[in-house]
Coordinates of C-alpha atoms in Angstrom, one line a residue:
M1 CA 126.9 139.6 152.8
N2 CA 124.1 137.0 153.0
H3 CA 121.9 136.3 149.8
F4 CA 118.9 138.5 149.5
N5 CA 115.8 139.0 147.4
I6 CA 115.4 141.8 144.8
P7 CA 112.2 143.5 145.5
T8 CA 109.4 144.0 142.7
Y9 CA 107.6 147.2 142.5
D10 CA 104.9 148.5 140.1
I11 CA 105.6 151.7 138.1
L12 CA 102.9 154.5 138.9
S13 CA 104.0 157.2 136.6
F14 CA 106.8 158.1 134.0
E15 CA 108.6 161.5 135.1
R16 CA 111.1 162.2 132.5
E17 CA 114.0 161.1 130.6
I18 CA 117.4 161.1 132.4
G19 CA 119.4 162.1 129.3
N20 CA 122.5 160.4 130.5
G21 CA 124.1 157.4 129.1
V22 CA 123.8 155.3 125.9
T23 CA 120.7 153.4 127.3
N24 CA 118.7 156.4 127.8
P25 CA 117.3 155.5 131.3
L26 CA 114.0 156.9 132.4
L27 CA 112.9 158.3 135.7
M28 CA 109.9 156.6 137.0
R29 CA 107.9 156.6 140.3
T30 CA 106.8 153.4 142.2
Q31 CA 105.0 153.0 145.3
H32 CA 108.2 153.3 147.4
D33 CA 110.5 155.8 145.5
L34 CA 111.8 157.2 142.3
Y35 CA 113.9 154.8 140.2
V36 CA 116.1 155.2 137.1
V37 CA 114.7 152.6 134.9
K38 CA 116.3 150.6 131.9
T39 CA 113.6 149.2 129.8
I40 CA 113.2 146.6 127.1
D41 CA 112.1 148.7 124.0
H42 CA 112.8 149.6 120.5
K43 CA 116.5 150.4 121.2
E44 CA 117.5 148.2 124.2
E45 CA 117.7 144.3 124.4
P46 CA 117.1 142.3 127.5
K47 CA 120.8 141.6 127.9
V48 CA 121.2 145.2 129.3
L49 CA 118.9 144.5 132.0
I50 CA 120.5 141.0 132.8
N51 CA 124.0 142.5 132.9
E52 CA 122.8 145.1 135.3
L53 CA 121.0 142.8 137.7
V54 CA 123.8 140.2 137.8
C55 CA 126.5 142.9 138.3
Y56 CA 124.4 144.5 141.1
K57 CA 124.2 141.2 143.1
L58 CA 128.0 140.6 142.7
A59 CA 128.6 144.2 143.6
K60 CA 126.7 143.8 146.9
L61 CA 128.7 140.6 147.8
L62 CA 131.9 142.5 147.3
D63 CA 130.7 145.6 149.2
I64 CA 130.9 147.9 146.2
P65 CA 129.1 151.2 146.9
I66 CA 126.0 151.1 144.5
P67 CA 122.5 152.3 144.8
D68 CA 119.8 149.8 145.6
V69 CA 117.7 148.4 142.8
A70 CA 114.5 146.7 142.0
V71 CA 112.8 144.8 139.3
V72 CA 110.0 147.2 138.2
N73 CA 106.7 146.2 136.5
I74 CA 105.4 148.6 133.9
S75 CA 101.7 147.8 133.1
Q76 CA 100.1 148.1 129.7
H77 CA 97.8 150.8 131.2
I78 CA 100.9 153.1 132.2
I79 CA 102.4 152.6 128.7
Q80 CA 99.2 153.5 126.9
S81 CA 98.6 156.4 129.0
T82 CA 102.2 157.9 128.5
P83 CA 103.1 159.1 124.9
K84 CA 106.9 159.0 125.6
L85 CA 106.7 155.2 126.5
I86 CA 104.7 154.6 123.4
E87 CA 107.2 156.4 121.3
L88 CA 110.2 154.5 122.8
G89 CA 108.4 151.2 122.3
V90 CA 108.6 150.2 125.9
Q91 CA 107.2 146.7 126.4
P92 CA 104.9 145.8 129.4
G93 CA 106.4 143.7 131.9
K94 CA 109.5 143.6 134.2
H95 CA 112.3 146.0 133.8
F96 CA 115.4 147.2 135.7
G97 CA 115.4 150.0 138.1
S98 CA 118.0 151.8 140.2
K99 CA 117.0 153.9 143.1
F100 CA 117.4 157.6 142.1
V101 CA 120.0 159.5 144.0
S102 CA 118.3 163.0 144.2
K103 CA 121.5 165.0 145.1
A104 CA 124.2 163.4 142.9
Q105 CA 126.8 164.7 140.5
P106 CA 128.0 162.6 137.6
N107 CA 131.2 163.6 135.6
L108 CA 133.6 162.8 138.4
Q109 CA 136.2 165.7 139.1
P110 CA 139.1 165.7 141.5
P111 CA 137.6 168.2 144.1
M112 CA 134.6 165.8 144.7
L113 CA 137.2 163.1 146.0
R114 CA 138.9 165.5 148.3
I115 CA 135.7 165.4 150.4
A116 CA 134.7 161.9 149.7
T117 CA 134.1 159.7 152.9
N118 CA 134.7 156.3 151.1
L119 CA 138.1 156.6 149.3
E120 CA 138.8 153.1 150.3
D121 CA 136.2 151.8 148.0
I122 CA 138.1 153.2 145.0
P123 CA 140.5 150.2 144.6
S124 CA 137.4 147.9 145.2
I125 CA 135.5 149.5 142.2
I126 CA 138.6 149.2 140.0
L127 CA 139.1 145.5 140.8
F128 CA 135.3 144.9 140.4
D129 CA 135.5 146.4 136.9
Q130 CA 138.2 144.0 135.9
I131 CA 136.2 141.0 137.1
I132 CA 133.1 142.0 135.2
Y133 CA 135.2 143.3 132.2
N134 CA 133.6 146.8 132.4
D135 CA 135.4 148.6 129.8
D136 CA 132.8 151.5 130.1
R137 CA 133.9 152.9 133.5
T138 CA 137.2 154.4 132.2
T139 CA 135.9 156.9 129.7
N140 CA 132.1 157.2 130.3
R141 CA 131.6 160.2 132.7
G142 CA 128.2 159.0 133.5
N143 CA 128.8 155.8 135.4
L144 CA 130.2 157.2 138.6
L145 CA 128.1 159.2 140.8
F146 CA 129.1 161.5 143.7
D147 CA 126.3 161.5 146.5
L148 CA 126.4 165.1 147.6
K149 CA 124.5 164.4 150.7
Q150 CA 126.4 161.4 151.8
K151 CA 129.7 162.5 150.2
R152 CA 130.1 159.0 148.9
L153 CA 131.4 157.7 145.4
L154 CA 128.8 155.4 143.9
A155 CA 129.3 152.9 141.0
I156 CA 126.4 152.9 138.7
D157 CA 125.6 151.7 135.2
H158 CA 126.6 148.0 134.5
S159 CA 124.9 147.5 131.1
H160 CA 128.1 147.5 128.8
V161 CA 130.2 144.7 130.7
F162 CA 131.6 141.4 129.9
K163 CA 133.8 143.2 127.2
I164 CA 130.9 143.5 124.5
G165 CA 128.0 144.8 126.6
A166 CA 124.7 143.7 125.6
L167 CA 126.0 141.9 122.4
W168 CA 127.2 138.8 124.2
D169 CA 125.7 135.3 123.7
E170 CA 126.8 131.9 124.7
V171 CA 129.3 131.5 121.8
Q172 CA 130.8 135.1 122.2
L173 CA 131.1 134.9 126.0
K174 CA 133.0 131.5 125.6
R175 CA 135.3 133.1 123.2
I176 CA 136.1 136.1 125.4
H177 CA 136.5 133.6 128.4
E178 CA 139.1 131.7 126.3
E179 CA 141.1 134.8 125.5
G180 CA 142.6 134.8 129.0
I181 CA 143.1 137.4 131.5
C182 CA 143.7 141.0 130.7
L183 CA 142.7 144.4 132.0
I184 CA 139.9 146.5 130.5
K185 CA 141.0 148.4 127.5
E186 CA 141.6 152.3 127.7
F187 CA 142.6 151.7 131.3
H188 CA 143.9 155.3 131.7
G189 CA 140.6 157.0 130.5
H190 CA 139.2 160.1 132.3
N191 CA 137.6 158.5 135.3
Y192 CA 140.6 156.1 136.1
K193 CA 143.1 159.1 135.9
V194 CA 140.9 160.7 138.6
L195 CA 140.6 157.4 140.6
L196 CA 144.2 155.9 140.4
K197 CA 145.8 158.3 142.8
Y198 CA 143.8 156.8 145.5
V199 CA 145.1 153.3 144.8
N200 CA 148.1 153.7 146.9
G201 CA 150.0 152.5 149.9
N202 CA 150.9 148.9 150.6
N203 CA 147.9 147.1 150.5
P204 CA 145.0 149.1 148.8
F205 CA 142.9 146.1 147.7
N206 CA 142.8 144.4 151.0
K207 CA 139.2 145.3 151.6
V208 CA 137.8 143.9 148.5
L209 CA 140.2 141.0 148.5
Q210 CA 138.7 139.8 151.9
K211 CA 135.4 139.8 150.1
V212 CA 136.6 138.0 147.1
S213 CA 138.2 135.2 149.2
E214 CA 134.6 134.5 150.7
L215 CA 133.0 134.0 147.3
T216 CA 132.1 130.6 146.2
I217 CA 130.8 129.1 143.0
A218 CA 127.4 128.9 144.8
A219 CA 127.4 132.6 145.2
I220 CA 128.1 133.4 141.6
E221 CA 125.3 130.9 140.8
W222 CA 123.1 133.1 143.0
C223 CA 124.1 136.1 141.2
V224 CA 122.8 134.7 138.0
S225 CA 119.6 133.4 139.4
D226 CA 116.0 134.5 139.5
I227 CA 116.4 136.6 136.3
P228 CA 112.8 137.4 135.1
D229 CA 111.7 134.8 132.4
E230 CA 110.8 137.6 130.0
W231 CA 114.3 138.7 129.8
G232 CA 115.1 135.5 128.0
L233 CA 118.2 134.2 129.6
T234 CA 118.8 130.6 128.5
D235 CA 120.2 127.7 130.6
G236 CA 123.2 127.7 128.3
E237 CA 123.8 131.6 128.6
R238 CA 123.5 131.2 132.4
G239 CA 126.0 128.5 132.5
V240 CA 128.7 130.4 130.5
M241 CA 128.1 133.6 132.4
I242 CA 128.8 131.6 135.8
E243 CA 131.9 130.2 134.2
F244 CA 133.1 133.5 132.9
I245 CA 132.8 135.4 136.2
W246 CA 134.2 132.5 138.4
Y247 CA 137.1 132.2 136.1
R248 CA 138.0 135.8 136.5
I249 CA 137.6 135.5 140.3
E250 CA 139.7 132.4 140.6
N251 CA 142.4 134.5 138.6
V252 CA 142.4 137.6 140.7
A253 CA 146.0 137.1 141.5
E254 CA 146.7 137.6 137.7
I255 CA 144.5 140.5 137.5
L256 CA 146.4 142.0 140.6
K257 CA 149.7 141.5 138.8
L258 CA 148.5 143.3 135.7
L259 CA 147.0 146.2 137.8
K260 CA 150.4 146.6 139.8
D261 CA 152.1 147.8 136.4
Q262 CA 149.3 150.4 136.0
C263 CA 149.0 151.9 139.5
P264 CA 152.2 153.8 140.2
D265 CA 151.3 154.8 143.8
W266 CA 150.6 151.1 144.8
K267 CA 153.7 150.4 146.9
G268 CA 153.3 146.6 147.1
G269 CA 152.0 144.4 150.0
D270 CA 151.3 140.8 150.6
L271 CA 149.4 139.0 147.8
S272 CA 150.6 135.5 148.5
G273 CA 147.0 134.5 149.5
F274 CA 145.6 135.2 146.0

């Protein structure tokens, strides 16, 4: 996929709290559509928004099924006219929005996958999680959606990635990087128990590996570019994030070896190119 611009929309109104996930996202209306918005407020730090935007861009390059996103601008006027936003301490300015999927079911269950039209994306999601070190996907029942209209599995919620979520800084991410390659912890949590039966056959990762092979360091630099200034990403943090992601991409072969031991229905296949 070619590089693309992330749109910026103005928030017109607050609809309700979503009530799903640690970050307590908000359903808000823009001039184009409804978005699930993660904000900078009393509770959440800008790193949550940085993680989401960077991982979205990487997901699109790897053809991971994920809702479209936008940077959304919340004005002081909207905040002052909305008691809930005042209560939450939402700051005026740019925040992260993921397009609302109106007919969708969280809490993934096996019957949903029996009618899913994109089962071939399951290995892609699992490998993507290892690249971004997304511990949250295995046990958090709210960060996979099943689109009931399209009958597609969607990956959402990438705030708690890079092993320690929004707590990372330049020093911490360097330390995690130096620990070497490993899989996410609690690999056999609820969601992965449901997903792993679809990592089967001889070459289940072929689709995503083709996309991985097309990545360059310039593509990762693009993923970490154009972060809104008010989110506070420093040049040093940008650099270590690029190094972290690129190192894990360069070591996909090692990740695949570790995955092979955890995926009993994966029969093998030629991985000599990775």
